[in-house]
mmCIF file with all atom_site columns, C-alpha atoms in Angstrom:
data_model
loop_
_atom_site.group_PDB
_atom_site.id
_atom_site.type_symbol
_atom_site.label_atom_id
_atom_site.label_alt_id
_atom_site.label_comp_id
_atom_site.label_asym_id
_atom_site.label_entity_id
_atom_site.label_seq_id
_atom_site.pdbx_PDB_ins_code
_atom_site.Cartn_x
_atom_site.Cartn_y
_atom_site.Cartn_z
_atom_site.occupancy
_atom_site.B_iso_or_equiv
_atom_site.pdbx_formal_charge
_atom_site.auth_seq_id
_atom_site.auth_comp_id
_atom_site.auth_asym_id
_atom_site.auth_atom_id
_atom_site.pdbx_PDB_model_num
ATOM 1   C CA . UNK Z 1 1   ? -39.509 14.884 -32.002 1.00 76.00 ? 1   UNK Z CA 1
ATOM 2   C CA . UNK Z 1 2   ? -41.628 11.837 -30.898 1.00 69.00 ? 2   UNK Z CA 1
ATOM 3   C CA . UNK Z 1 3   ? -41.199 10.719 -34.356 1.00 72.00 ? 3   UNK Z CA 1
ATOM 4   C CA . UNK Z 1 4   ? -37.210 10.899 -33.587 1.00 74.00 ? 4   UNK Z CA 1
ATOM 5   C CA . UNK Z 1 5   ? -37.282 9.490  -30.314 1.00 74.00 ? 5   UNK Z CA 1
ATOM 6   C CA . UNK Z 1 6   ? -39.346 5.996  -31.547 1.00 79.00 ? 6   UNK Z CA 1
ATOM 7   C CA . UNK Z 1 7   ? -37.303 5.666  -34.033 1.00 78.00 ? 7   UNK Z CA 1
ATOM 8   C CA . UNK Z 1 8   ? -33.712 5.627  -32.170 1.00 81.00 ? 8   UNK Z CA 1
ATOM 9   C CA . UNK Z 1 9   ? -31.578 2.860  -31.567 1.00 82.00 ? 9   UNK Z CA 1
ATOM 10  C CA . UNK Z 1 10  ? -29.686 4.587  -29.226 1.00 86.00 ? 10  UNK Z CA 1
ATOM 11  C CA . UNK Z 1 11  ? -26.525 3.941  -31.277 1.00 84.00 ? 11  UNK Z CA 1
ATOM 12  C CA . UNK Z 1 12  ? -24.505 6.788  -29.903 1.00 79.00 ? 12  UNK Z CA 1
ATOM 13  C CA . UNK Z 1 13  ? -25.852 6.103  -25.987 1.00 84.00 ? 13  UNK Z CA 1
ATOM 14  C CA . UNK Z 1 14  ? -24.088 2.662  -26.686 1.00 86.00 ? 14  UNK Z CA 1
ATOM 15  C CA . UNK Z 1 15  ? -21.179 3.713  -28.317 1.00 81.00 ? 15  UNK Z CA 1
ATOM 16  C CA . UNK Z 1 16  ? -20.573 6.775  -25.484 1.00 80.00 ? 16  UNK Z CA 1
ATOM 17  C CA . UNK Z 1 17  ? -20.341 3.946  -22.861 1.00 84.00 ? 17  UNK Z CA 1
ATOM 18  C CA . UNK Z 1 18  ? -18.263 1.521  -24.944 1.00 84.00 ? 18  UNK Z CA 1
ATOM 19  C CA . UNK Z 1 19  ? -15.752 4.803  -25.422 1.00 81.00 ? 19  UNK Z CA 1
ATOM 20  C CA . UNK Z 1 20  ? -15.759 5.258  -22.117 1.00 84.00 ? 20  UNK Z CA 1
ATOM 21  C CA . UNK Z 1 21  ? -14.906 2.184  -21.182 1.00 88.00 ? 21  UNK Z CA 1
ATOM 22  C CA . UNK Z 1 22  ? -11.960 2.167  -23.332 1.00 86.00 ? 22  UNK Z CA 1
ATOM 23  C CA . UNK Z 1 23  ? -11.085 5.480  -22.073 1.00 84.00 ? 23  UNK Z CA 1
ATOM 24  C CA . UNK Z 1 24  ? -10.946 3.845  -18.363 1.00 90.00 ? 24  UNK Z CA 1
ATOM 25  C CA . UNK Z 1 25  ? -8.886  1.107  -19.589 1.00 91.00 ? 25  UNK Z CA 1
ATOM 26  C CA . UNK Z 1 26  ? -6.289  3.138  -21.000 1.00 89.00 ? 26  UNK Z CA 1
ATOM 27  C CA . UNK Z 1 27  ? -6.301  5.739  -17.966 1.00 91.00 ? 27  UNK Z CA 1
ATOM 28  C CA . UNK Z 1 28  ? -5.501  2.519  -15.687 1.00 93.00 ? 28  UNK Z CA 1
ATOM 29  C CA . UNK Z 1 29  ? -2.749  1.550  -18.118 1.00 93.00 ? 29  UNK Z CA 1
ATOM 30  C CA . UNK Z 1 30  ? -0.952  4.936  -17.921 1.00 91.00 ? 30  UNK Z CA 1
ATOM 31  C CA . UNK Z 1 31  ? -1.757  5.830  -14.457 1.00 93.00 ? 31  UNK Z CA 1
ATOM 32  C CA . UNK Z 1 32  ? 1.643   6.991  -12.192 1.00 94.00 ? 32  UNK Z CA 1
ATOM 33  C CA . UNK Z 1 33  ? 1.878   4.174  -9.417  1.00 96.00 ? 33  UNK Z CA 1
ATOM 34  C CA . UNK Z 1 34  ? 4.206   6.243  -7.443  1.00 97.00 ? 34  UNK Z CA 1
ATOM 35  C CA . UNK Z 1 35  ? 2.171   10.160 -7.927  1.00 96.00 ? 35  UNK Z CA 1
ATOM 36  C CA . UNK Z 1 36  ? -1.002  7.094  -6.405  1.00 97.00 ? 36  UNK Z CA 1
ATOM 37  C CA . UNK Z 1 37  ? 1.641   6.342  -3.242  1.00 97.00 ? 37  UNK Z CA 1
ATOM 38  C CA . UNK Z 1 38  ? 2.347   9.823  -2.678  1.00 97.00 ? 38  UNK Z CA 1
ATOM 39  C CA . UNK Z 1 39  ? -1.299  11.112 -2.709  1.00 97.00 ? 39  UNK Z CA 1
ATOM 40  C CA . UNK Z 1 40  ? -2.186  8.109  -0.525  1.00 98.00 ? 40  UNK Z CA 1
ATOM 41  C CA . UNK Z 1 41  ? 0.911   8.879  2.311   1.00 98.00 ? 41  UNK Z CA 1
ATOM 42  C CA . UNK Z 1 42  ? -0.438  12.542 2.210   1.00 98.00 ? 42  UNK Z CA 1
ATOM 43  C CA . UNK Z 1 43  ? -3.925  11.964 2.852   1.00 98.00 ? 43  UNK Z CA 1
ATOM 44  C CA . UNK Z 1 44  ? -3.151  9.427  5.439   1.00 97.00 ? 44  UNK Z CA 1
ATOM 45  C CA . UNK Z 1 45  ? -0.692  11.406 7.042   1.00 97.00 ? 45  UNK Z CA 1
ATOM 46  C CA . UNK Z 1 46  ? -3.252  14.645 6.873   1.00 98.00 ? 46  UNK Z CA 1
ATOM 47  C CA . UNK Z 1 47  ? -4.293  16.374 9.916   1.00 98.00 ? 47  UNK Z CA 1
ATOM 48  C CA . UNK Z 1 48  ? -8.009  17.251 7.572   1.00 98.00 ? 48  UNK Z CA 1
ATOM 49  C CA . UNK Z 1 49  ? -8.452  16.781 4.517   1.00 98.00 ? 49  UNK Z CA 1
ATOM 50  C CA . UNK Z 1 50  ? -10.419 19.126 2.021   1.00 98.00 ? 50  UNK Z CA 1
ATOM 51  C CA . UNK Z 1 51  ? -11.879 18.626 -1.157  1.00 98.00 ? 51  UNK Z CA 1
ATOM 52  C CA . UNK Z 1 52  ? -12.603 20.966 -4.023  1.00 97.00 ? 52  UNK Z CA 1
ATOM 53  C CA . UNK Z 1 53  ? -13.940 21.557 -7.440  1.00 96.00 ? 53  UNK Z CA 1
ATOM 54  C CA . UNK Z 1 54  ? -15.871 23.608 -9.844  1.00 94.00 ? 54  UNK Z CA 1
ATOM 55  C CA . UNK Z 1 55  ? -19.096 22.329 -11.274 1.00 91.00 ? 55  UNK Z CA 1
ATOM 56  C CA . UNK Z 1 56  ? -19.007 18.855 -12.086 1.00 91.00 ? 56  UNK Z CA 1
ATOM 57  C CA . UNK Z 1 57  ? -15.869 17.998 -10.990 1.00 93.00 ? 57  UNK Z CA 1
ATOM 58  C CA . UNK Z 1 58  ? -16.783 19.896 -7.597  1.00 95.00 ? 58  UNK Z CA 1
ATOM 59  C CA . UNK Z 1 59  ? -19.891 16.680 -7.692  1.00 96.00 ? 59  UNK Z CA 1
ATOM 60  C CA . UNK Z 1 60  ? -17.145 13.857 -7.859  1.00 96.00 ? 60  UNK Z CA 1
ATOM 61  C CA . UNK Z 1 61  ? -15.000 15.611 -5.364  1.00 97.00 ? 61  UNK Z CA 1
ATOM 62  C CA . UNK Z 1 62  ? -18.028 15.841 -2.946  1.00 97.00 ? 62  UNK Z CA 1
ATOM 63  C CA . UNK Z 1 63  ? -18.405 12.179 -3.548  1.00 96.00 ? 63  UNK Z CA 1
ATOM 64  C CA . UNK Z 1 64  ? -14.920 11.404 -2.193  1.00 97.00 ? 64  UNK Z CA 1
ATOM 65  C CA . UNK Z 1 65  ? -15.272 13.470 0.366   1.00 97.00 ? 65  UNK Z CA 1
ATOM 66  C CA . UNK Z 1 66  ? -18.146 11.249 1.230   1.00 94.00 ? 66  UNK Z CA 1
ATOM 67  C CA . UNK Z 1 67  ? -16.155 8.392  1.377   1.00 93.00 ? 67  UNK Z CA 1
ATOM 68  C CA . UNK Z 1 68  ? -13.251 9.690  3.054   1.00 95.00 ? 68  UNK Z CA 1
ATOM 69  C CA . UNK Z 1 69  ? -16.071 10.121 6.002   1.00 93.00 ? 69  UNK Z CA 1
ATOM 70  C CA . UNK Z 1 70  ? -16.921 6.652  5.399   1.00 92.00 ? 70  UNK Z CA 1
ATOM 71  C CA . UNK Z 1 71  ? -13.544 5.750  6.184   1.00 92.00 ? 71  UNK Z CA 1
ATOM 72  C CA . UNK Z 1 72  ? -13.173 7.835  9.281   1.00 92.00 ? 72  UNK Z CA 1
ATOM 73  C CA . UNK Z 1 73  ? -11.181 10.283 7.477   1.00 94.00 ? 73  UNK Z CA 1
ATOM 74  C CA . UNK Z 1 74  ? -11.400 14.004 8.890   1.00 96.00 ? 74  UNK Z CA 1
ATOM 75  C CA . UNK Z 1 75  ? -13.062 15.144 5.473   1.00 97.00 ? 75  UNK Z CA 1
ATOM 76  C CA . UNK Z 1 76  ? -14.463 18.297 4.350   1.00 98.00 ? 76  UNK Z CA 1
ATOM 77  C CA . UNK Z 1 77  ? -15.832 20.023 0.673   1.00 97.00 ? 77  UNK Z CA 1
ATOM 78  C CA . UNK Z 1 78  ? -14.157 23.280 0.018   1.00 97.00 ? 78  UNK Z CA 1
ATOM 79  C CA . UNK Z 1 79  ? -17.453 26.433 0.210   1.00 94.00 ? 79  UNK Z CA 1
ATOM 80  C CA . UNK Z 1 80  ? -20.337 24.590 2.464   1.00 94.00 ? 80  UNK Z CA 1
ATOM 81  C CA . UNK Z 1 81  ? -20.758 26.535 4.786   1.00 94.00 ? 81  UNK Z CA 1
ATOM 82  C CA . UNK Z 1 82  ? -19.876 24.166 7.788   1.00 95.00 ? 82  UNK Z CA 1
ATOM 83  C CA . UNK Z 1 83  ? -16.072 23.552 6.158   1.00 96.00 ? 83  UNK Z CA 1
ATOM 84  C CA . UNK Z 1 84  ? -13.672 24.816 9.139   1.00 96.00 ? 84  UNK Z CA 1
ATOM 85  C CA . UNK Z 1 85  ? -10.378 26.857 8.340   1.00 97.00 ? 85  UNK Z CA 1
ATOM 86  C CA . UNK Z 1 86  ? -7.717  25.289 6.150   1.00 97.00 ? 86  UNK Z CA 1
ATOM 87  C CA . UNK Z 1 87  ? -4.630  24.863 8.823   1.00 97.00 ? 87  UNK Z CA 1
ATOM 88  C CA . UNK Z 1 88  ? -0.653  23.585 8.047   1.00 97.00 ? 88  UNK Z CA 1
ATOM 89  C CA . UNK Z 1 89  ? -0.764  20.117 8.199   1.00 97.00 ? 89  UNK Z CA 1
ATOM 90  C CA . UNK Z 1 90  ? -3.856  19.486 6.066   1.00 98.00 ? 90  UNK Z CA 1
ATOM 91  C CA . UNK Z 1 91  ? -4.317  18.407 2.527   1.00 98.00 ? 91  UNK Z CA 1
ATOM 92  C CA . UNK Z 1 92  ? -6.363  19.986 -0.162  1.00 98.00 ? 92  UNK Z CA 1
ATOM 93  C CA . UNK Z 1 93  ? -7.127  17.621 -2.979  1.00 98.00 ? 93  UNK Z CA 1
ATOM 94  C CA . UNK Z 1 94  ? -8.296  20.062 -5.875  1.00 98.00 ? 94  UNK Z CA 1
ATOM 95  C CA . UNK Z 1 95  ? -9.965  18.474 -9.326  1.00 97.00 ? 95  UNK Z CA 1
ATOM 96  C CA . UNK Z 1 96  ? -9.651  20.182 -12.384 1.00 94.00 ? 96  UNK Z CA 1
ATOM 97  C CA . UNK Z 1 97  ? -9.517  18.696 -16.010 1.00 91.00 ? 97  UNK Z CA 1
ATOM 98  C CA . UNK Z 1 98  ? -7.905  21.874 -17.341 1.00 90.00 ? 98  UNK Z CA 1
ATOM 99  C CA . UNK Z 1 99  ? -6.139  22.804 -13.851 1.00 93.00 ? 99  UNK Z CA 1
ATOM 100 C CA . UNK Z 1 100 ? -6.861  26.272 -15.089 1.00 92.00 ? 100 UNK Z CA 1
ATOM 101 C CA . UNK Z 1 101 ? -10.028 26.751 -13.334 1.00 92.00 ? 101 UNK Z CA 1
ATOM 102 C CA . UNK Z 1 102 ? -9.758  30.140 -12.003 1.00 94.00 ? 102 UNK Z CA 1
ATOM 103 C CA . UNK Z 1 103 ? -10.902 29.914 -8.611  1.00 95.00 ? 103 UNK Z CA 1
ATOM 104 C CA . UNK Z 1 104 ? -9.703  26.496 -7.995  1.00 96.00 ? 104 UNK Z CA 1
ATOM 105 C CA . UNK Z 1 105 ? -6.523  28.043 -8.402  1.00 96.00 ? 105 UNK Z CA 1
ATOM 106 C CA . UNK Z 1 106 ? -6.756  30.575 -6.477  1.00 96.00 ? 106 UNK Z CA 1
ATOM 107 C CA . UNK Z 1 107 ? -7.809  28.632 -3.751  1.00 97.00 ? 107 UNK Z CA 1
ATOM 108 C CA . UNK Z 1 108 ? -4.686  26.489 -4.973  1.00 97.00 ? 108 UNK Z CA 1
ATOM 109 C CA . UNK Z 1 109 ? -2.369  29.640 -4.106  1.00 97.00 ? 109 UNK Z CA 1
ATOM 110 C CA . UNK Z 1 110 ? -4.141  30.166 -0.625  1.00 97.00 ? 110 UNK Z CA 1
ATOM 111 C CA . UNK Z 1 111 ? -3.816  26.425 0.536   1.00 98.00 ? 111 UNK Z CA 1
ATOM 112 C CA . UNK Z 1 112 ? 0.201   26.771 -0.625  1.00 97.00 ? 112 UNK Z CA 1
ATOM 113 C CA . UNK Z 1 113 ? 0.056   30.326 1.397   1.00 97.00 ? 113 UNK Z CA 1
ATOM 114 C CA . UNK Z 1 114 ? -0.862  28.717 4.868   1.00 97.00 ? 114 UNK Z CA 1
ATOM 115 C CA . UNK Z 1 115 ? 1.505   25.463 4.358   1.00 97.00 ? 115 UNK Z CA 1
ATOM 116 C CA . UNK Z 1 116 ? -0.820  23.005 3.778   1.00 98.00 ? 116 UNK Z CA 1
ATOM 117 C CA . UNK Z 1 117 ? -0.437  20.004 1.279   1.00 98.00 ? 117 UNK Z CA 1
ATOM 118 C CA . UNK Z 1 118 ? -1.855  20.675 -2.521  1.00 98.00 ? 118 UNK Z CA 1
ATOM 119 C CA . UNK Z 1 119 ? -2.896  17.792 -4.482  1.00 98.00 ? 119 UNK Z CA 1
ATOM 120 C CA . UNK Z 1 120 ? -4.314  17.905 -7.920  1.00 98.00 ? 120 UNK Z CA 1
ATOM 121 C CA . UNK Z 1 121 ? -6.300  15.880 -10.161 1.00 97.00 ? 121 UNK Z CA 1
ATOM 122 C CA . UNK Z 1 122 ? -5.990  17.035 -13.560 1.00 95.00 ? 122 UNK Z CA 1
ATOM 123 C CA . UNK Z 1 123 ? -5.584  16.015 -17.300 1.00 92.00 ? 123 UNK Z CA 1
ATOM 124 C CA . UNK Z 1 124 ? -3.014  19.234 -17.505 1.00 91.00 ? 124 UNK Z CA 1
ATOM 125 C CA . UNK Z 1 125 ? -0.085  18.147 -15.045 1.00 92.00 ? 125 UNK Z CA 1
ATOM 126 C CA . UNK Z 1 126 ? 1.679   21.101 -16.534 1.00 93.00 ? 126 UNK Z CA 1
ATOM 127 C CA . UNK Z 1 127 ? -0.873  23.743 -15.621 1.00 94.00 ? 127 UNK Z CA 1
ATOM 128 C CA . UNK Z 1 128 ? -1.181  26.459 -12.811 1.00 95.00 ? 128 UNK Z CA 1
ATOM 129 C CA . UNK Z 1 129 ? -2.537  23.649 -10.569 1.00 96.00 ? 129 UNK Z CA 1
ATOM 130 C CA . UNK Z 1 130 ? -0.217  21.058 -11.403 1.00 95.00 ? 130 UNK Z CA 1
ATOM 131 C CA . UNK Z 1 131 ? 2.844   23.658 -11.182 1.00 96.00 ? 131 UNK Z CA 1
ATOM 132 C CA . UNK Z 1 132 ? 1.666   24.494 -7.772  1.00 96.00 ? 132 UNK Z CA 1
ATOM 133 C CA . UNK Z 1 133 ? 1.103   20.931 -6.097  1.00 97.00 ? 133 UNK Z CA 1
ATOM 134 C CA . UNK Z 1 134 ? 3.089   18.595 -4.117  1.00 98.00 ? 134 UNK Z CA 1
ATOM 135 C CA . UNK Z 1 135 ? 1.357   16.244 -5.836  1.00 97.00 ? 135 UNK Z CA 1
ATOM 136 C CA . UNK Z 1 136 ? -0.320  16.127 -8.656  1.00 97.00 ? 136 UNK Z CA 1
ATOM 137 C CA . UNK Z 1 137 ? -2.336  12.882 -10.147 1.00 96.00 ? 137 UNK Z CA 1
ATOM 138 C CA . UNK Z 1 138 ? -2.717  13.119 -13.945 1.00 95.00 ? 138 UNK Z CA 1
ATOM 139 C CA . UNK Z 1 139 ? -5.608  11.689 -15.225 1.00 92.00 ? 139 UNK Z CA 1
ATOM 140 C CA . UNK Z 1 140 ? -6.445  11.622 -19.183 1.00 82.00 ? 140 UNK Z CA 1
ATOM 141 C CA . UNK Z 1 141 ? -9.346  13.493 -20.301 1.00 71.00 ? 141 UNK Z CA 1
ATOM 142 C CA . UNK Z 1 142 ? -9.362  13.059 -23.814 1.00 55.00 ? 142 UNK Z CA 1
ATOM 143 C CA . UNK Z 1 143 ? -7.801  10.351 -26.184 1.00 39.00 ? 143 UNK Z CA 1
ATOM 144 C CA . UNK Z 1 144 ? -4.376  10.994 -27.218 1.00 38.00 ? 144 UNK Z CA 1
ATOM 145 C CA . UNK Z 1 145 ? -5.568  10.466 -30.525 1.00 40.00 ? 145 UNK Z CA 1
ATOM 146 C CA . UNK Z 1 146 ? -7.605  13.610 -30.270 1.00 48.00 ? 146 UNK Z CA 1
ATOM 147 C CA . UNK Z 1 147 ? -6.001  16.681 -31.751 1.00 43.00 ? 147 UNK Z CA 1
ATOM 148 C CA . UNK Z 1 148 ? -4.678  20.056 -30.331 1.00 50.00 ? 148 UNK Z CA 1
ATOM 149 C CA . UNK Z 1 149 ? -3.956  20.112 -26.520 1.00 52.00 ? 149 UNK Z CA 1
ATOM 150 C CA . UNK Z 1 150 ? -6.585  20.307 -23.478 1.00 49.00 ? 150 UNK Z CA 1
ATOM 151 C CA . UNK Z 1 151 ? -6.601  24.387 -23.451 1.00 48.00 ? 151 UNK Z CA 1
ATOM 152 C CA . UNK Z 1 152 ? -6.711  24.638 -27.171 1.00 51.00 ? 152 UNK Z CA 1
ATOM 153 C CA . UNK Z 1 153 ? -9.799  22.231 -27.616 1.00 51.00 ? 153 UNK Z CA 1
ATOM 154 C CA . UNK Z 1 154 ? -11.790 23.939 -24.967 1.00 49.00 ? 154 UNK Z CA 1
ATOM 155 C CA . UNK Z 1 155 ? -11.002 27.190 -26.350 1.00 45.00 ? 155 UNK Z CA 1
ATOM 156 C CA . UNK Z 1 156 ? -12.116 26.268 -29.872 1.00 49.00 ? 156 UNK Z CA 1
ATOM 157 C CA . UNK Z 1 157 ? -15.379 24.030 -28.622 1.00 49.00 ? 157 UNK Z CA 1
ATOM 158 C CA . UNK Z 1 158 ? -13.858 21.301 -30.305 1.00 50.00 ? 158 UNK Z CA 1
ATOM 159 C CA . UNK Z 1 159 ? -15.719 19.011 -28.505 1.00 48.00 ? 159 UNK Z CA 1
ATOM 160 C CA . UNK Z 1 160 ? -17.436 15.612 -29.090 1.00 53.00 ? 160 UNK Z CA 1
ATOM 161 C CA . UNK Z 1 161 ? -20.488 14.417 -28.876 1.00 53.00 ? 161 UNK Z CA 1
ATOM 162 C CA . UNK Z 1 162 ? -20.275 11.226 -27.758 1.00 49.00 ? 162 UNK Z CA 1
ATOM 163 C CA . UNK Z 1 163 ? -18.222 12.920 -24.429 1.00 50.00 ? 163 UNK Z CA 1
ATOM 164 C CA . UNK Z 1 164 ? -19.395 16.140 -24.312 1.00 50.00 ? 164 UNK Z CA 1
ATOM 165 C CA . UNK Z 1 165 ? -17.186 19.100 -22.185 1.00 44.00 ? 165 UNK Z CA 1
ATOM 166 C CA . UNK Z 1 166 ? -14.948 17.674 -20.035 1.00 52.00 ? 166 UNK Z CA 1
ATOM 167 C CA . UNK Z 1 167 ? -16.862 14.271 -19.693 1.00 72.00 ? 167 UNK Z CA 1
ATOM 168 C CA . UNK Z 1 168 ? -13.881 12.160 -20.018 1.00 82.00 ? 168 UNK Z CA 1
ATOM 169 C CA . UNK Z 1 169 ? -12.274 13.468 -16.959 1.00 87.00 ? 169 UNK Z CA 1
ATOM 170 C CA . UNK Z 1 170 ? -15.110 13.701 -14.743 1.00 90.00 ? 170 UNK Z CA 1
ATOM 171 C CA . UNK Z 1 171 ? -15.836 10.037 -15.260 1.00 91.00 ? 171 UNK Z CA 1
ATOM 172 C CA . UNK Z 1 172 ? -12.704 9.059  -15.006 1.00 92.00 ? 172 UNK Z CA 1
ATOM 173 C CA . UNK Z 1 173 ? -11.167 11.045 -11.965 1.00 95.00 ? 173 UNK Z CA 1
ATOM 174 C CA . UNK Z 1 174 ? -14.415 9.918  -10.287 1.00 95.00 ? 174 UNK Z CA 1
ATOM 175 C CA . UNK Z 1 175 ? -14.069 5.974  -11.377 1.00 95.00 ? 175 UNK Z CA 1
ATOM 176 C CA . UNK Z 1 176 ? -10.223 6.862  -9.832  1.00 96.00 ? 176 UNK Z CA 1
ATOM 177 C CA . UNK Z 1 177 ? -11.022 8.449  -6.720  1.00 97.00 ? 177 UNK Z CA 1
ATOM 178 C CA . UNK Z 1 178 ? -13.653 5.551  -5.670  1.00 96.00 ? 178 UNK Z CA 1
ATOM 179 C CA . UNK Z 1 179 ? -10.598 3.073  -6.738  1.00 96.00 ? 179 UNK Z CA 1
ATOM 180 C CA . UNK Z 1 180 ? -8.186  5.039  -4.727  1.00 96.00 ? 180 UNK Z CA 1
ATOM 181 C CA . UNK Z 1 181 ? -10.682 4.350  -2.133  1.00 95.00 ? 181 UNK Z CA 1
ATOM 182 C CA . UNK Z 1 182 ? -10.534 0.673  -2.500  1.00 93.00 ? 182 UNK Z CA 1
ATOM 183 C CA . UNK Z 1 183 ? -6.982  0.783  -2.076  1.00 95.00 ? 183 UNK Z CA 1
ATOM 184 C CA . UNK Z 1 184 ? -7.435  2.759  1.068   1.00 94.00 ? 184 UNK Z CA 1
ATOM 185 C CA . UNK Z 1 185 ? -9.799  -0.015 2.417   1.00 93.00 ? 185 UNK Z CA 1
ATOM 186 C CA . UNK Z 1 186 ? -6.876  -2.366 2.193   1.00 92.00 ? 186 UNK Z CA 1
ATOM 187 C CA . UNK Z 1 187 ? -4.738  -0.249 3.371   1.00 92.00 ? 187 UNK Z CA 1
ATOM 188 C CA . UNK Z 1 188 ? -6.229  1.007  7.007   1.00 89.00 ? 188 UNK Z CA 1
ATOM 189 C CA . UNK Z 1 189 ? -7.961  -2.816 6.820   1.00 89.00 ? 189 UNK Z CA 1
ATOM 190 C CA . UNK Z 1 190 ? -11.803 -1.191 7.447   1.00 82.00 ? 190 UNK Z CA 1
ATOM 191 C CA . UNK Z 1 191 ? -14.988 -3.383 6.721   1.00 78.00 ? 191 UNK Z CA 1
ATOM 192 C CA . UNK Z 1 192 ? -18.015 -3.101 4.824   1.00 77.00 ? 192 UNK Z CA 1
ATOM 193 C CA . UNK Z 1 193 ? -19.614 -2.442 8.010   1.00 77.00 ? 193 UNK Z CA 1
ATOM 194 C CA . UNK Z 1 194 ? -16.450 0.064  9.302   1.00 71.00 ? 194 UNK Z CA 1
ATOM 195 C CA . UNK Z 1 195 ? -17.949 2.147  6.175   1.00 72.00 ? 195 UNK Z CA 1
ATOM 196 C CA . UNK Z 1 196 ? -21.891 1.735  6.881   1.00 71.00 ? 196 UNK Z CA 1
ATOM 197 C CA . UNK Z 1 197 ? -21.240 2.965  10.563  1.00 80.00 ? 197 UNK Z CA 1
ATOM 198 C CA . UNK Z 1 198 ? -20.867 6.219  9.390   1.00 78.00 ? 198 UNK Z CA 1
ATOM 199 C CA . UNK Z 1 199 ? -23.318 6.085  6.688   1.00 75.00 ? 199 UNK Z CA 1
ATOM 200 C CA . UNK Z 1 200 ? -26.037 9.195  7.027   1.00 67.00 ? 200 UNK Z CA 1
ATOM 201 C CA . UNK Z 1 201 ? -29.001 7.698  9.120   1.00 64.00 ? 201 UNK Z CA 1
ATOM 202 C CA . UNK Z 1 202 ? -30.969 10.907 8.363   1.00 60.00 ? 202 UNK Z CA 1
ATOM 203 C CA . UNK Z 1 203 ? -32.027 10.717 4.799   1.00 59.00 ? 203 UNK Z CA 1
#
């Protein structure tokens, strides 16, 4: 192994950025600038908004919810144990590459249930998710050059190694979700310093 690991050039750490970074470019190229506008009035126009996802995706939702806070955005993460009750007039922004994710859809059916608003993030707009949303935000996971659909990949383990899983979308929706932030700076007009206000102190 050490043998291995002296040896490496790191040729497929390089290339898993560079892909990535194509990937990016062409998600920003096919990106829906009105499903972006919609999302955007609902979350501004949101009594609460909540957050979810499963595994890794559940990490980059927590990270928006983070900066939602920052904003001054009534933000919570779906399951810690300090989240209040889902009411009509919130939004629930769910994130799911396959938006087949059983209990992120379930949840998905409860949020619809009480009347709140159900966005999705998802490389599957026509999945359980995006069939159930008033919005849903299609992000690519992998390349369209890739072969079979998202379901049928995942369900063979067709998967690569430079982007292992479900990679690809986590990267991306997260690279999104900090951008839609940007755009939400503009938007309300808050500072730099608007944003560290409300930064955690107790770290």
């Amino acid at each position: 192994m050490k043998d291995i690991i002296s040896s490496t050039k790191c040729e497929h750490l390089i290339s898993s950025i560079e892909l990535m970074a194509h990937h990016l470019e062409s998600v920003a190229e096919s990106i829906d600038i009105e499903d972006i506008r919609q999302m955007i009035t609902h979350i501004m126009e949101a009594d609460s908004i909540f957050v979810m996802g499963a595994g890794r995706s559940g990490l980059v939702g927590k990270a928006f919810a983070m900066r939602l806070m920052h904003l001054g955005l009534r933000s919570y993460v779906v399951g810690e144990s300090t989240t209040p009750a889902v009411r009509k007039g919130d939004a629930v922004i769910a994130i799911s590459g396959s938006g087949e994710t059983r209990s992120i859809s379930d949840l998905g059916r409860i949020t619809k249930d009480i009347g709140a608003t159900l966005i999705t993030v998802t490389s599957n707009k026509d999945s359980t998710l995006g069939n159930l949303s008033d919005n849903t935000m299609e992000i690519k996971g992998r390349t369209k050059d890739d072969v079979g659909g998202y379901l049928e990949r995942h369900m063979r383990g067709e998967y690569s190694h430079l982007t292992p899983l479900g990679t690809s979308f986590e990267i991306s929706s997260l690279v999104f979700l900090d951008a839609l932030v940007a755009e939400l700076i503009s938007i309300t007009g808050a500072s730099e310093d608007d944003l560290k206000s409300r930064h955690a102190k107790l770290e």
